Structures are given as structure tokens and as C-alpha cells.
Coordinates of C-alpha atoms and ligand atoms in Angstrom, one line a residue:
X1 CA -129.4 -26.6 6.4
X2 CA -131.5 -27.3 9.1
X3 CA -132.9 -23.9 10.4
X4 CA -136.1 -23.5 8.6
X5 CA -138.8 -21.2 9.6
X6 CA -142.4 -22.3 8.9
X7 CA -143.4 -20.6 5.2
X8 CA -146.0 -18.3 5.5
X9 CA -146.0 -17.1 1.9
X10 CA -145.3 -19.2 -1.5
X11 CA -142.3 -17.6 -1.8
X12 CA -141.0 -19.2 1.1
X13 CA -142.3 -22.3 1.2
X14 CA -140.9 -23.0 -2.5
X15 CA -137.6 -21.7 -0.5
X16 CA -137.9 -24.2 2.2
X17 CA -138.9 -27.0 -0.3
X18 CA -136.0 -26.3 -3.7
X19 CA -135.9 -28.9 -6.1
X20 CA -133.1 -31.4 -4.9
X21 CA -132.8 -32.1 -8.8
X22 CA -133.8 -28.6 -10.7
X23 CA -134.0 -28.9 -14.6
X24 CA -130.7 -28.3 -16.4
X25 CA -129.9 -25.7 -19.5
X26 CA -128.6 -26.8 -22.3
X27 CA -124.7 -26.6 -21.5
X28 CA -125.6 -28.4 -18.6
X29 CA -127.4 -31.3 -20.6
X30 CA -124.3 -30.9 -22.7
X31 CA -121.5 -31.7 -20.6
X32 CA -123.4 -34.2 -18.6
X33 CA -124.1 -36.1 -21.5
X34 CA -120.7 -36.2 -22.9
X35 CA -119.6 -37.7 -19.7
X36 CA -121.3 -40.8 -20.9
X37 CA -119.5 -43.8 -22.0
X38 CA -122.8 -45.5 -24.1
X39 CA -121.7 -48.5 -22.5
X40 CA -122.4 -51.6 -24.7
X41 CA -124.8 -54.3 -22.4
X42 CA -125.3 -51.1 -20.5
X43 CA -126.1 -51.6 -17.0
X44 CA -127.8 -48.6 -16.4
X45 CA -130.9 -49.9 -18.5
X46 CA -130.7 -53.2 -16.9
X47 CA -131.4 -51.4 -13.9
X48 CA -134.8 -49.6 -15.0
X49 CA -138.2 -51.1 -14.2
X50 CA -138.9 -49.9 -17.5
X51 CA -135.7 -50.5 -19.7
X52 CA -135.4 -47.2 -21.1
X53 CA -132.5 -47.4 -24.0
X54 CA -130.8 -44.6 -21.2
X55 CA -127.2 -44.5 -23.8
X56 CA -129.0 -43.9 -26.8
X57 CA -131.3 -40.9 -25.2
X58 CA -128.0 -39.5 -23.8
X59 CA -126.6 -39.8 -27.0
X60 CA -129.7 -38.6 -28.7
X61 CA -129.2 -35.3 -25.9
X62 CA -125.7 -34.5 -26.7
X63 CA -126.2 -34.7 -30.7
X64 CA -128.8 -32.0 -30.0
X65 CA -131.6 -34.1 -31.0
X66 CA -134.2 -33.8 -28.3
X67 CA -136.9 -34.9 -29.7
X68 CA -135.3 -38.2 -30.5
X69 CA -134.2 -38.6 -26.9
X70 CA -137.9 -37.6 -25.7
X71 CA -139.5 -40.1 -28.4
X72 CA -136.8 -43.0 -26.6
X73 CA -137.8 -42.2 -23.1
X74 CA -141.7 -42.3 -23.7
X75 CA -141.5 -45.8 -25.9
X76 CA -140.5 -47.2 -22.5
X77 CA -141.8 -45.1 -19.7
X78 CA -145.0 -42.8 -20.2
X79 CA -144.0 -40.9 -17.2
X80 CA -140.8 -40.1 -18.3
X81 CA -140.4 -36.9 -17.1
X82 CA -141.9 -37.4 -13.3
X83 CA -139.9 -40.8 -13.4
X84 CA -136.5 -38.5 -13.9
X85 CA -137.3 -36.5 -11.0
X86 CA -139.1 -38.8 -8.4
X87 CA -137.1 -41.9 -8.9
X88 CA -134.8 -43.5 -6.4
X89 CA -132.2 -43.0 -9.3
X90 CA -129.2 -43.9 -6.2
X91 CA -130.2 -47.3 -6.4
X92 CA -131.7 -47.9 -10.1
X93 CA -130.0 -46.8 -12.9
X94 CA -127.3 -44.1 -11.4
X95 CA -126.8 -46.7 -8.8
X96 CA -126.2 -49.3 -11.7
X97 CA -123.4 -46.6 -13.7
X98 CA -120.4 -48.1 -14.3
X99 CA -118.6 -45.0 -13.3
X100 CA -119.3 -45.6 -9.4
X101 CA -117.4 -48.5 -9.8
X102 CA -114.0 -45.6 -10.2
X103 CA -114.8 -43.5 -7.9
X104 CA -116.2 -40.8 -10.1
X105 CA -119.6 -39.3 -9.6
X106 CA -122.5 -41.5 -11.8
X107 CA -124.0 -39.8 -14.9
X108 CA -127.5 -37.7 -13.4
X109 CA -129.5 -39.9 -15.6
X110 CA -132.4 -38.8 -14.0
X111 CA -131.7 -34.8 -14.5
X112 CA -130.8 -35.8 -18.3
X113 CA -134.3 -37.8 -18.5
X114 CA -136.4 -34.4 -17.2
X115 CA -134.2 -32.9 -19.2
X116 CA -134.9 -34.2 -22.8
X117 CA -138.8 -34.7 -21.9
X118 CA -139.3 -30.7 -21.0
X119 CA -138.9 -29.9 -24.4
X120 CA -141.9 -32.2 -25.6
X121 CA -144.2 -31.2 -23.1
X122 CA -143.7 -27.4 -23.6
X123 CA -143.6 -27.8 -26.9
X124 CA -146.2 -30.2 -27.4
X125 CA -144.6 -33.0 -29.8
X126 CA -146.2 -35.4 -31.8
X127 CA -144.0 -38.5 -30.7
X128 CA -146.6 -41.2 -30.9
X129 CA -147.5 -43.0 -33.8
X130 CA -151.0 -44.5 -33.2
X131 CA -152.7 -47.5 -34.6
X132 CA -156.2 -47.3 -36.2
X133 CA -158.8 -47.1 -33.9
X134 CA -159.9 -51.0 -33.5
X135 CA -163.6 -50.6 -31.7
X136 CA -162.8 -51.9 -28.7
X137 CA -163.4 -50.1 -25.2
X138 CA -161.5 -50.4 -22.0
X139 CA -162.3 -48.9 -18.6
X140 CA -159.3 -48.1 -16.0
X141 CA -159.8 -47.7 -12.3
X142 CA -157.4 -45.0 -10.9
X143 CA -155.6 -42.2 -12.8
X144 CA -152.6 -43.1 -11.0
X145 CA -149.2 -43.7 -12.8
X146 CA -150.0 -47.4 -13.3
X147 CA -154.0 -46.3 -15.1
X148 CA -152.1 -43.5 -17.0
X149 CA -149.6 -46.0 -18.4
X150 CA -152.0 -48.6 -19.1
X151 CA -154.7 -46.0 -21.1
X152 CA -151.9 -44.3 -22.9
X153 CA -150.8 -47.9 -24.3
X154 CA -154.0 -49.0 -25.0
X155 CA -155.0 -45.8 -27.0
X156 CA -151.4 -46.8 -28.9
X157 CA -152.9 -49.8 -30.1
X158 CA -155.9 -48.4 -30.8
X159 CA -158.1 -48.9 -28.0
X160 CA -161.3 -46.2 -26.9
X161 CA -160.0 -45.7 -22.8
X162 CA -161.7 -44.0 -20.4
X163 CA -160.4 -43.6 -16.7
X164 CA -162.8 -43.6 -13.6
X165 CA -160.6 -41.9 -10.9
X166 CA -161.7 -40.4 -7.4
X167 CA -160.3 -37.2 -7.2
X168 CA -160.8 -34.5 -9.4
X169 CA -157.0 -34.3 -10.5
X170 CA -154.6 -37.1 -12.4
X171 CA -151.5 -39.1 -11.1
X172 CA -152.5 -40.6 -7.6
X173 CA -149.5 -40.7 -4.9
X174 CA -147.4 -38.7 -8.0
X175 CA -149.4 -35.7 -7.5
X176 CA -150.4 -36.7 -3.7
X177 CA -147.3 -38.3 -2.1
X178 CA -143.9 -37.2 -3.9
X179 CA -142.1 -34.7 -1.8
X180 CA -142.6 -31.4 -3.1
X181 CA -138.2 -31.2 -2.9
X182 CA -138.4 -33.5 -5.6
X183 CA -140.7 -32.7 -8.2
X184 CA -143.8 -29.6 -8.3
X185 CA -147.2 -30.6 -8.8
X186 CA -147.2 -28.7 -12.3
X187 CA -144.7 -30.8 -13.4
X188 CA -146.8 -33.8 -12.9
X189 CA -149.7 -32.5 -13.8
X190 CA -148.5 -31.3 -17.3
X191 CA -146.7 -34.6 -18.6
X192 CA -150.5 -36.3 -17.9
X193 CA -152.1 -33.4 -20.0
X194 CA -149.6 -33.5 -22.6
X195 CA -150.4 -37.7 -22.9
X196 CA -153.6 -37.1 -22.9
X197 CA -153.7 -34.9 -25.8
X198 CA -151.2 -37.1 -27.5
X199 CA -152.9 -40.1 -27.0
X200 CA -156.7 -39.4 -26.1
X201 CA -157.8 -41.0 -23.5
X202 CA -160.9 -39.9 -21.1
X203 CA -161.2 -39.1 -17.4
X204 CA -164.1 -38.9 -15.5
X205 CA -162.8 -37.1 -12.0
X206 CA -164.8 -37.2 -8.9
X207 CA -166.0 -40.7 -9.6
X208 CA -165.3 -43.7 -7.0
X209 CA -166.4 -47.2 -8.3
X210 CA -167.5 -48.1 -4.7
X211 CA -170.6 -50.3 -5.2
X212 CA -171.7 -53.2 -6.9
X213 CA -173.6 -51.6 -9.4
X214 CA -171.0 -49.4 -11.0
X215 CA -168.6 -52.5 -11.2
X216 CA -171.1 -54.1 -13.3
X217 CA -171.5 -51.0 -15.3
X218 CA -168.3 -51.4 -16.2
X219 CA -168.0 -54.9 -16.7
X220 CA -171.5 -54.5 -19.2
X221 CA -170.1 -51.9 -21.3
X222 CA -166.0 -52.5 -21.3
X223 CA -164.0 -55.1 -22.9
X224 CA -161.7 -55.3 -20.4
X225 CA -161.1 -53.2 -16.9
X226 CA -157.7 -52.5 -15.5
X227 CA -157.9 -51.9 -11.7
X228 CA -154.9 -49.0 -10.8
X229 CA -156.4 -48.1 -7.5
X230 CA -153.3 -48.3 -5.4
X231 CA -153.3 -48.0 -1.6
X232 CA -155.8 -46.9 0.8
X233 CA -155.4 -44.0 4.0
X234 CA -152.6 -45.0 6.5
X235 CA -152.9 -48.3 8.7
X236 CA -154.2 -47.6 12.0
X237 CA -151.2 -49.5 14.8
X238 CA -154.0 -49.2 18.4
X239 CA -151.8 -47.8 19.7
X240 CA -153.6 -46.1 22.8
X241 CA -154.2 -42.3 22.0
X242 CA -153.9 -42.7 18.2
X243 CA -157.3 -40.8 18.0
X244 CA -156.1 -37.2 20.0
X245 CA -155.7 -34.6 17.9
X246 CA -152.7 -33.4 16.1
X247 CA -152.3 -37.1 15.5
X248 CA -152.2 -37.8 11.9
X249 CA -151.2 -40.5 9.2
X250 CA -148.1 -39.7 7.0
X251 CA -150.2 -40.1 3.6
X252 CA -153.1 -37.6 4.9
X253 CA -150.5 -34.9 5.8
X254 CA -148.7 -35.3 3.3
X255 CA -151.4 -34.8 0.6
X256 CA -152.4 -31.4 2.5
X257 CA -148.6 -30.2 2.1
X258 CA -148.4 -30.8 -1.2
X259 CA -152.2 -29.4 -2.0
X260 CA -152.6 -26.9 0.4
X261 CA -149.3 -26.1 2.2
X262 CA -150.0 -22.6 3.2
X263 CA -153.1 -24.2 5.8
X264 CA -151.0 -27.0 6.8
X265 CA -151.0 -27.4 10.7
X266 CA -148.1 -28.5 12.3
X267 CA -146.5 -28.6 15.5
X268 CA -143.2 -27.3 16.9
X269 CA -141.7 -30.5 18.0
X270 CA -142.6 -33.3 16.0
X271 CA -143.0 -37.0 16.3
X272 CA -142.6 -39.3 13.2
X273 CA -143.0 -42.6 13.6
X274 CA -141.8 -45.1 10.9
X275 CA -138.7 -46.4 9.3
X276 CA -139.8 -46.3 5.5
X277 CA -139.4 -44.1 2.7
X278 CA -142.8 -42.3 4.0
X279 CA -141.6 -41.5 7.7
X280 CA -138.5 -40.3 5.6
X281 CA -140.7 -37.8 3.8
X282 CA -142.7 -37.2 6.7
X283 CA -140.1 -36.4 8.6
X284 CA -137.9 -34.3 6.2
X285 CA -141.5 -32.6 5.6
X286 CA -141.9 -31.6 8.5
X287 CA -138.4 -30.0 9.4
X288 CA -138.6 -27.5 6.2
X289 CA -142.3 -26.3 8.0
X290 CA -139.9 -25.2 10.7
X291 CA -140.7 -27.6 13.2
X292 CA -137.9 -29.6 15.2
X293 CA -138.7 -33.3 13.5
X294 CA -137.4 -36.3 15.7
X295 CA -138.4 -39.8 13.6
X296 CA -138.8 -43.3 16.2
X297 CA -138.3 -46.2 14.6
X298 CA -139.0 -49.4 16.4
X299 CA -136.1 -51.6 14.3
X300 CA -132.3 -50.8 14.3
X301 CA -130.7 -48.2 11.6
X302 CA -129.9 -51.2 9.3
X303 CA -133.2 -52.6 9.6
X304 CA -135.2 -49.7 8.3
X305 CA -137.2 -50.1 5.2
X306 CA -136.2 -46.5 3.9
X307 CA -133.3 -46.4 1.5
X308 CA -129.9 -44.8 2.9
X309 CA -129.8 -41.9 0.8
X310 CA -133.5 -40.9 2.2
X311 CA -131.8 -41.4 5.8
X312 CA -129.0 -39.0 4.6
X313 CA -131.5 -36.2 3.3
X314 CA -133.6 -36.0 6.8
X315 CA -130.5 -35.8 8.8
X316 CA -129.0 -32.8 6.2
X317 CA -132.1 -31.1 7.3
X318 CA -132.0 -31.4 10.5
X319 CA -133.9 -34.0 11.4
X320 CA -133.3 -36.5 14.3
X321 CA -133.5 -39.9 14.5
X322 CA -133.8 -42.8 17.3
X323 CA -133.8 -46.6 16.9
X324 CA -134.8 -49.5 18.5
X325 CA -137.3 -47.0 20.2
X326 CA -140.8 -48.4 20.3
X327 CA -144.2 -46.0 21.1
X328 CA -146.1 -47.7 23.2
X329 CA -148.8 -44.8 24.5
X330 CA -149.2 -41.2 23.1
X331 CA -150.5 -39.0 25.5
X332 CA -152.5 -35.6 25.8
X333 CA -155.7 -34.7 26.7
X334 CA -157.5 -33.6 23.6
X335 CA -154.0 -32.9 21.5
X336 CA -151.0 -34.9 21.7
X337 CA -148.3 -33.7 24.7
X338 CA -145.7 -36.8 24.9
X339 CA -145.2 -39.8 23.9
X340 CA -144.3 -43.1 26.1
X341 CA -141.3 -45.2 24.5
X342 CA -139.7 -48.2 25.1
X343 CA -136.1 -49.2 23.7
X344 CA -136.1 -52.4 22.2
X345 CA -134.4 -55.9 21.7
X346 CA -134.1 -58.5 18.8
X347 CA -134.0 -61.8 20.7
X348 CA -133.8 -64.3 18.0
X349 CA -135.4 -62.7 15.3
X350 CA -138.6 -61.1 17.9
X351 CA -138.8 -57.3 18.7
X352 CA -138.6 -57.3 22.9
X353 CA -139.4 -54.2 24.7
X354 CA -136.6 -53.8 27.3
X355 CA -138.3 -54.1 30.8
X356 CA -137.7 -50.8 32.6
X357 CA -136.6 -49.1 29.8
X358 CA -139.4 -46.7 29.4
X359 CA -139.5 -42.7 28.7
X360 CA -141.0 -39.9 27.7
X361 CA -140.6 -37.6 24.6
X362 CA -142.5 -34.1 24.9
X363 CA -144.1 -33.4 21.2
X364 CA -146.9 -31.5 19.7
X365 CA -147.6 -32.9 16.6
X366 CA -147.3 -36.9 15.5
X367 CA -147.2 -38.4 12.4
X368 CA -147.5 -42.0 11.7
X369 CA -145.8 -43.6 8.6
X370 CA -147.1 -47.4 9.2
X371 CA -148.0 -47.9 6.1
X372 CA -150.6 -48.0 3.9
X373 CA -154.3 -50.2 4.0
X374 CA -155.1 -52.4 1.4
X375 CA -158.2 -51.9 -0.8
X376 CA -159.6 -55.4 -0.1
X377 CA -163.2 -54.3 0.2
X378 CA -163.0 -53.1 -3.3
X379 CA -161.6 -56.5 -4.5
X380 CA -164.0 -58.5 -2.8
X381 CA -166.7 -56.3 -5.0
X382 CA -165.5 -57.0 -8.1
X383 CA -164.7 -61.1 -6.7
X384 CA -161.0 -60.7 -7.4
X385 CA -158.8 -62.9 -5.6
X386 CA -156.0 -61.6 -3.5
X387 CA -153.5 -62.9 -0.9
X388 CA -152.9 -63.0 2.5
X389 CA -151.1 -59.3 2.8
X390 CA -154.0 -57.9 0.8
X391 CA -152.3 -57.8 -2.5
X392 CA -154.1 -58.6 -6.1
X393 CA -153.1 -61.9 -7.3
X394 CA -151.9 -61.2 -11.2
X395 CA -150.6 -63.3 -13.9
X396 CA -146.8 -62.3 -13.9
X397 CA -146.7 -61.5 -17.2
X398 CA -149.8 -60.3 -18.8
X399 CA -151.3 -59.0 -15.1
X400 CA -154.6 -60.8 -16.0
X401 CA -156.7 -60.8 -12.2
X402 CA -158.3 -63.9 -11.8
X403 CA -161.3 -62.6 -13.3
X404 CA -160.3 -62.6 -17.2
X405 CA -161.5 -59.5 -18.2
X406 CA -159.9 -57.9 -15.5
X407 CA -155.9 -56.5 -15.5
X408 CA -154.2 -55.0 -12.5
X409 CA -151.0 -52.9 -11.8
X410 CA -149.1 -50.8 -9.4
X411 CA -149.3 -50.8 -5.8
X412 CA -152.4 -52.6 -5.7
X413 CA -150.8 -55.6 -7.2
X414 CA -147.1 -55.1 -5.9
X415 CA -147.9 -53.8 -2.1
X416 CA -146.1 -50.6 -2.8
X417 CA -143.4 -49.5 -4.4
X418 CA -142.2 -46.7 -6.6
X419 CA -143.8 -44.3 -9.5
X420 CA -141.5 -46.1 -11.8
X421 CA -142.7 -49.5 -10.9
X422 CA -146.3 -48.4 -11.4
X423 CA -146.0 -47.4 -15.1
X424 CA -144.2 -50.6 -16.0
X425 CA -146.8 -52.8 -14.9
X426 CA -149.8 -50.3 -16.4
X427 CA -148.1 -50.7 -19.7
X428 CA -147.5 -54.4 -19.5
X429 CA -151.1 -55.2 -18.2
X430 CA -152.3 -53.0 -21.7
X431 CA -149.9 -55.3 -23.4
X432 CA -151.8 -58.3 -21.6
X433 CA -155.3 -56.4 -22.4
X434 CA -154.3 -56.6 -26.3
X435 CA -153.3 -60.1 -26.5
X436 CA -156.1 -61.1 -24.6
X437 CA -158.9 -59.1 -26.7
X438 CA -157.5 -59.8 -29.6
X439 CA -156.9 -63.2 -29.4
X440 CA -160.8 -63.8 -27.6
X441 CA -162.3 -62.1 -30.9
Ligands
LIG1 C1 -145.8 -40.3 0.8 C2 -145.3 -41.0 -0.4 C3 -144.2 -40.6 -1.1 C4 -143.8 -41.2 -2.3 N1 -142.7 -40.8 -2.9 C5 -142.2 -41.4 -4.0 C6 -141.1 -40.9 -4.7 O1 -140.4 -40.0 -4.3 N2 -140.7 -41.6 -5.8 C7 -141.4 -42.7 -6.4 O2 -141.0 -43.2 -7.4 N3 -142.5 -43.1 -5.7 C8 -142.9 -42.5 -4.6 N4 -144.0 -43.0 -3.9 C9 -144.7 -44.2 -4.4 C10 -145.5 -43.9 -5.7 O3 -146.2 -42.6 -5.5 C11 -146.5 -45.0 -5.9 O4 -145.8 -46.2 -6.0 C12 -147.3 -44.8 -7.2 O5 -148.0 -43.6 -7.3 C13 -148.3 -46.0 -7.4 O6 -149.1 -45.7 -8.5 P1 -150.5 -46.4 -8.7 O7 -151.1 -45.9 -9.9 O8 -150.4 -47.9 -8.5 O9 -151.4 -45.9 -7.4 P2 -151.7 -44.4 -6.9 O10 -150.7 -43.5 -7.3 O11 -152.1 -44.6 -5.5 O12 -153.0 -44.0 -7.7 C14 -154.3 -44.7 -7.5 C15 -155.4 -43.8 -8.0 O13 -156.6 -44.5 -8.0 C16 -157.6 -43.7 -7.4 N5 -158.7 -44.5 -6.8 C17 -158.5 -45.3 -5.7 N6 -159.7 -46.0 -5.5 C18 -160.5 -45.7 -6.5 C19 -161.9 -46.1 -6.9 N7 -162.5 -47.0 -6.1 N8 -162.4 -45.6 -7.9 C20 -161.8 -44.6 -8.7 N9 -160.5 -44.2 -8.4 C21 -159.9 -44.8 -7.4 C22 -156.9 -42.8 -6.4 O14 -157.6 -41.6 -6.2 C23 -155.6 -42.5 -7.2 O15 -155.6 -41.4 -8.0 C24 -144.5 -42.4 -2.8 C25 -145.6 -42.8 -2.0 C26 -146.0 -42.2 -0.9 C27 -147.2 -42.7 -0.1
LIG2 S1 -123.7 -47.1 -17.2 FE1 -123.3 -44.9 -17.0 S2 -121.7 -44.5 -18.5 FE2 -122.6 -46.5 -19.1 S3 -124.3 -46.0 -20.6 FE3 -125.2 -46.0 -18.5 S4 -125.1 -43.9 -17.9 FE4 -123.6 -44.1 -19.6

């Protein structure tokens, strides 16, 4: 690996990008599944944001009952099938498989998990078993992961949902942000059709709640609102020459690639800077569009934010990395041509730039992964309190906002962290919904 050339066709770019996880066959499913111990106190589940009964749905596999394994996954996790692609399965549950404690390779819970729900989606299956409708309507905010989770709950217990979402497709950063390595946008978009038909709940595309107005529309006619809006564009750092061309933030590119690749511009040396999950991306990204990717990250190796198995994947590419290396300056005169670095020093905790220390890296092309904005303009609208880092303040349990008709999950609430984490708390702040509406009536 490591010698891509930049895709100019389909063809190649779903060469360049090839499923680090692609769907098993039955004998696959099979053996994999017979691996499995069915631990009793399993660890595995202990180690899902969402609990899913993981033994029993391998079980469920390997006695050829697939529906049963698909009806185990979605009572815990409504994107079941994304979730078995995207997640960071190395640290959750695969991470948590008492096998890695021999030596032996974990159970690929996550390939099992994709595995058992592709069957239901194609097929269509009635898994579901609704309640009544009660009367009650509840708007969402945001069709990502966390609003899908909490509609597709509500219209369980018999709730009238519909979701007000931006864009004019489903699944926020899971159709947007995933690396298209992991998991193809038809994927994503088919588990959301398939729970929509299941379950019923509406989406208006193409509509923003950006004014005061519209909030109070909602608040009039709506029991209850649940605010899913995650993140906003990526956090400007000033540093001097952040506005040249060919200069862009690791969400925004990122979104073209995976709904546009084929227009994508892209340099042929370029700069990420970052040391998350997201400069991971960017940076691994960026290497299969054939360009020679070099990621600076401020912090030493150990520091970074981005799990180590992330860090393997850009450097199997091709990818280079440098630490303790701090951009101070990016030069050019319309586009980007350089960048001026510093290496770097932690004196007792603070992040020195070494004095004399400074050099240049030639690049083309830059992308910055330092992080995402919060949505605290929107917040202030709707008079919801938040804290100092911008994040919704919830009720742990029931993710009431401090407005009570209002519910909140996802990154908006937790700052930013995974698909998996986002459908958790969308389904528990449904669970909150119901026992608040039900108990205020
Ligand atoms: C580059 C990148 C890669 C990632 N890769 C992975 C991965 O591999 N695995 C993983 O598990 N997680 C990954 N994540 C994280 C994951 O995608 C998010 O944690 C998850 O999508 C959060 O879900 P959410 O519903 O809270 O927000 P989002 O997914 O951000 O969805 C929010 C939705 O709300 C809409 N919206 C926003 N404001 C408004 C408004 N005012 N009115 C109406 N609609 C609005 C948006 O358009 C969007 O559709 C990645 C994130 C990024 C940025
Ligand atoms: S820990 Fe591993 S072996 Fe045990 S139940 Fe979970 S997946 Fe199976």
C-alpha cells in the first residue's frame, strides 16, 4: 500500500477506497460465529454504548436464524448496521473479547453485526412491534444518528415524529464524515430508509431551524423537541494565512469526498494538521487521492487524541507523520506554498515552541482537523443552557435540556464522539420524552 494514483473514474476511486471491513457470506458468518464462546457476564456487551446482547446475536447467526439476530441488534442499536461498520470496534466490544486476552484474534463482532442486519434491510423485515398510536407529536432537530434513534423510539411507543434536518439527505457526519474505506454512502442511506418504513417517521429536508420564529413553531405545535444538531464547520486556529486558498477544514473536505469525490481538489503534497481521529481520516484521505499526505501534530505520538489503530491505518497507506511540530504561519500568495513550523516542548504541562527551531515544509494543499464549532448560537435561540466548552447541559439520564420540553443527544450534548454514542443517547432521550409526556398528562 501506499502508491495510489488520484481516481479519475468510480472504478478507481472505489479501488483506492475498499471496504477495510467488506460484508461476509454465509460460511464466513458461519465460522466466525462458531468461534464464539457466548461468554456468560460477557464483556463484549459491557463494552457497547448500546448494550447489544452481542452472544445471543452470534448465537442467533450461527443457528441460521437471521432474523432473530437482526430483531437483537435493532432492540438496542437502530443503526445497527452502520454501527458494525463505522465503529471503533478495536477498543469497544472486539477490544473487550475475552479472546485477546490468549493471544488469539477477537471475534469480528462488528463484520457479524453488518452481517446479520443486511438481510433485513434487503429484505425489508418487519422486526418492530409498535405500540398504538398515542396522539402525541414530537419534533427532532437533525436527522443525524442521535434524531434517527430518538424518532424511530418514539414512533415504537407510539409517538407522531417528524424530523427538521438541513440537508436534503439523512444521517449527518454518518453519511458526511465516515471514511468512505469504512462504510458506502448506500449503506447508510438504506438502513435510514428501511427504519423509516418500519417505523414511520417524517423528514422535512432542506429545512434549518435558524430563527426565532421557527423554534416557536415548534415549541407551539410539539409536545416535546429533541435537539440532534451535532457540530458546526471546523474551528478556525488564526493562524496567519488560514484564508489562502487550497486551505480547507477536515469536515468540509471531507464531505465533498464522500459526495462528490470525482470533483474533489487536492494537492500533490499535502499538509494535515491535527492529531485526532479527523486529521486521521483526513490524512488517510488524502493519500488514497494520490497525493503524498504528511500529518503535523503539535503534541507528542502518545498525546494524540486519535486512537492507535487509526495511527496504524494512515501509516499502512503511506502516510507520514511528525510530532511535537507546531504551524505557526502557512504561506503562499493566493494558494498555499509552505508552511512555517516550530518543534515543540512540554515544560510542565505547557506546549513551548523551541526558540530557533523553525522550518519550512513545501505543500500544496492543507487541511485542518482542529475540531469542530459548537452550535451555541442556536442554543442561545431556543434559551437552552450550555457550558463553558459549548456543550448542552442534559439530565444524565433522561437528557431533559433545561428547558423541559426540550431533549438533547449526540455530539451536541457529548462534544463529539462516535456514531454509536449518538444513537444511544437519541434513544434514551425518547425514553426520557415518554416518561416525561406521559407522566405531565
Ligand atoms: C470526519 C469525521 C469522521 C467520523 N468517522 C466516524 C467513524 O468512523 N465512526 C464513528 O462511529 N463515528 C465517526 N464520526 C463521528 C460521528 O459521525 C458523530 O459522532 C455522529 O454522526 C454524531 O451524530 P449526531 O446525530 O449527534 O450529529 P450529526 O451526525 O452531526 O447530525 C446532525 C444533523 O443535524 C443537522 N442540523 C444541524 N443544524 C441544524 C438545524 N439548525 N436545523 C436542522 N438540522 C440541523 C445536520 O445537517 C445533520 O444532519 C466521525 C466524525 C467526523 C467529523
Ligand atoms: S467476549 Fe468474545 S467470545 Fe465472549 S461472548 Fe463476546 S464475542 Fe463471544
Amino acid at each position: 500500500m501506499g502508491d495510489f494514483k488520484k481516481p479519475s473514474t468510480v472504478k478507481e476511486f472505489e479501488e483506492n477506497f475498499a471496504q477495510i471491513k467488506p460484508l461476509m457470506d454465509a460460511n464466513m458468518a458461519y465460522y466466525e460465529s462458531s468461534r464464539c464462546l457466548f461468554c456468560y457476564d460477557a464483556p463484549c456487551i459491557k463494552a457497547c454504548p448500546t448494550e447489544i446482547d452481542i452472544p445471543l446475536f452470534i448465537k442467533q447467526i450461527n443457528t441460521n436464524n437471521l432474523t432473530g439476530a437482526a430483531r437483537t441488534i435493532y432492540s438496542s442499536n437502530y443503526f445497527g448496521h452502520t454501527c458494525g461498520k463505522v465503529c471503533p470496534t478495536e477498543v469497544l466490544c472486539e477490544g473487550a473479547c475475552v479472546y485477546n486476552h490468549q493471544d488469539v484474534k477477537p471475534i469480528e463482532i462488528g463484520r457479524l453485526q453488518s452481517y446479520a442486519t443486511t438481510d433485513a434491510i434487503r429484505k425489508d423485515k418487519k422486526l418492530f412491534a409498535k405500540k398504538d398510536k398515542n396522539g402525541q407529536k414530537v419534533a427532532v432537530v437533525g436527522a443525524g444518528p442521535a434524531g434517527i434513534a430518538c424518532a424511530s423510539e418514539l414512533c415504537l411507543l407510539g409517538y407522531e415524529v417528524r424530523i427538521f434536518e438541513a440537508k436534503s439527505q439523512p444521517s449527518g457526519l454518518a453519511l458526511h464524515g465516515t471514511a468512505p474505506y469504512k462504510i458506502e454512502n448506500s449503506d447508510v442511506l438504506n438502513e435510514v430508509s428501511y427504519l423509516q418504513k418500519q417505523l414511520g417517521f417524517q423528514i422535512s429536508y432542506d429545512f434549518k431551524i435558524d430563527n426565532a420564529a421557527a423554534v416557536s413553531e415548534l415549541e407551539n405545535n410539539y409536545a416535546a423537541i429533541f435537539i440532534g444538531i451535532g457540530l458546526g464547520k471546523t474551528r478556525n486556529t488564526n493562524t496567519p494565512g488560514e484564508q489562502l486558498s487550497n486551505c480547507i477544514g477536515a469536515t468540509e473536505f471531507i464531505q465533498q469526498l464522500k459526495l462528490d469525490p470525482l470533483s474533489v481538489t487536492i494537492g500533490k503534497k499535502v499538509v494535515v494538521i491535527g492529531g485526532g481521529n479527523t486529521a486521521m481520516d483526513a490524512a488517510s484521505e488524502s493519500a488514497r487521492m494520490g497525493a503524498e499526505a504528511i500529518l503535523l501534530y503539535r503534541r507528542s505520538k502518545e498525546e494524540m487524541g486519535a486512537y492507535e489503530f487509526e495511527y496504524d491505518l494512515i501509516r499502512s497507506v503511506g502516510a507520514k507523520a511528525m510530532f511535537n511540530t507546531a504551524v505557526v504561519e502557512i504561506k503562499g500568495e493566493h494558494a498555499v506554498t509552505e508552511v512555517v513550523c516550530f518543534k515543540t516542548i512540554n515544560k510542565n504541562g505547557q506546549l513551548e515552541n523551541i526558540a530557533g527551531s523553525e522550518f519550512t515544509i513545501p505543500c500544496d494543499f492543507l487541511i485542518r482537523a482542529t475540531g469542530q464549532e459548537r452550535q451555541t448560537d442556536f442554543y442561545k435561540m431556543a434559551g437552552l443552557s450550555f457550558d463553558d466548552t459549548g456543550k448542552l447541559i442534559v439530565d444524565e439520564h433522561s437528557f431533559q435540556c433545561s428547558k423541559p420540553s426540550y431533549f438533547a443527544g449526540g455530539d451536541a450534548v457529548n462534544g463529539g464522539a462516535e456514531v454509536v454514542n449518538a444513537c444511544a443517547e437519541g434513544k434514551k432521550a425518547a425514553q426520557g420524552i415518554h416518561h416525561h409526556l406521559s407522566n405531565s398528562n
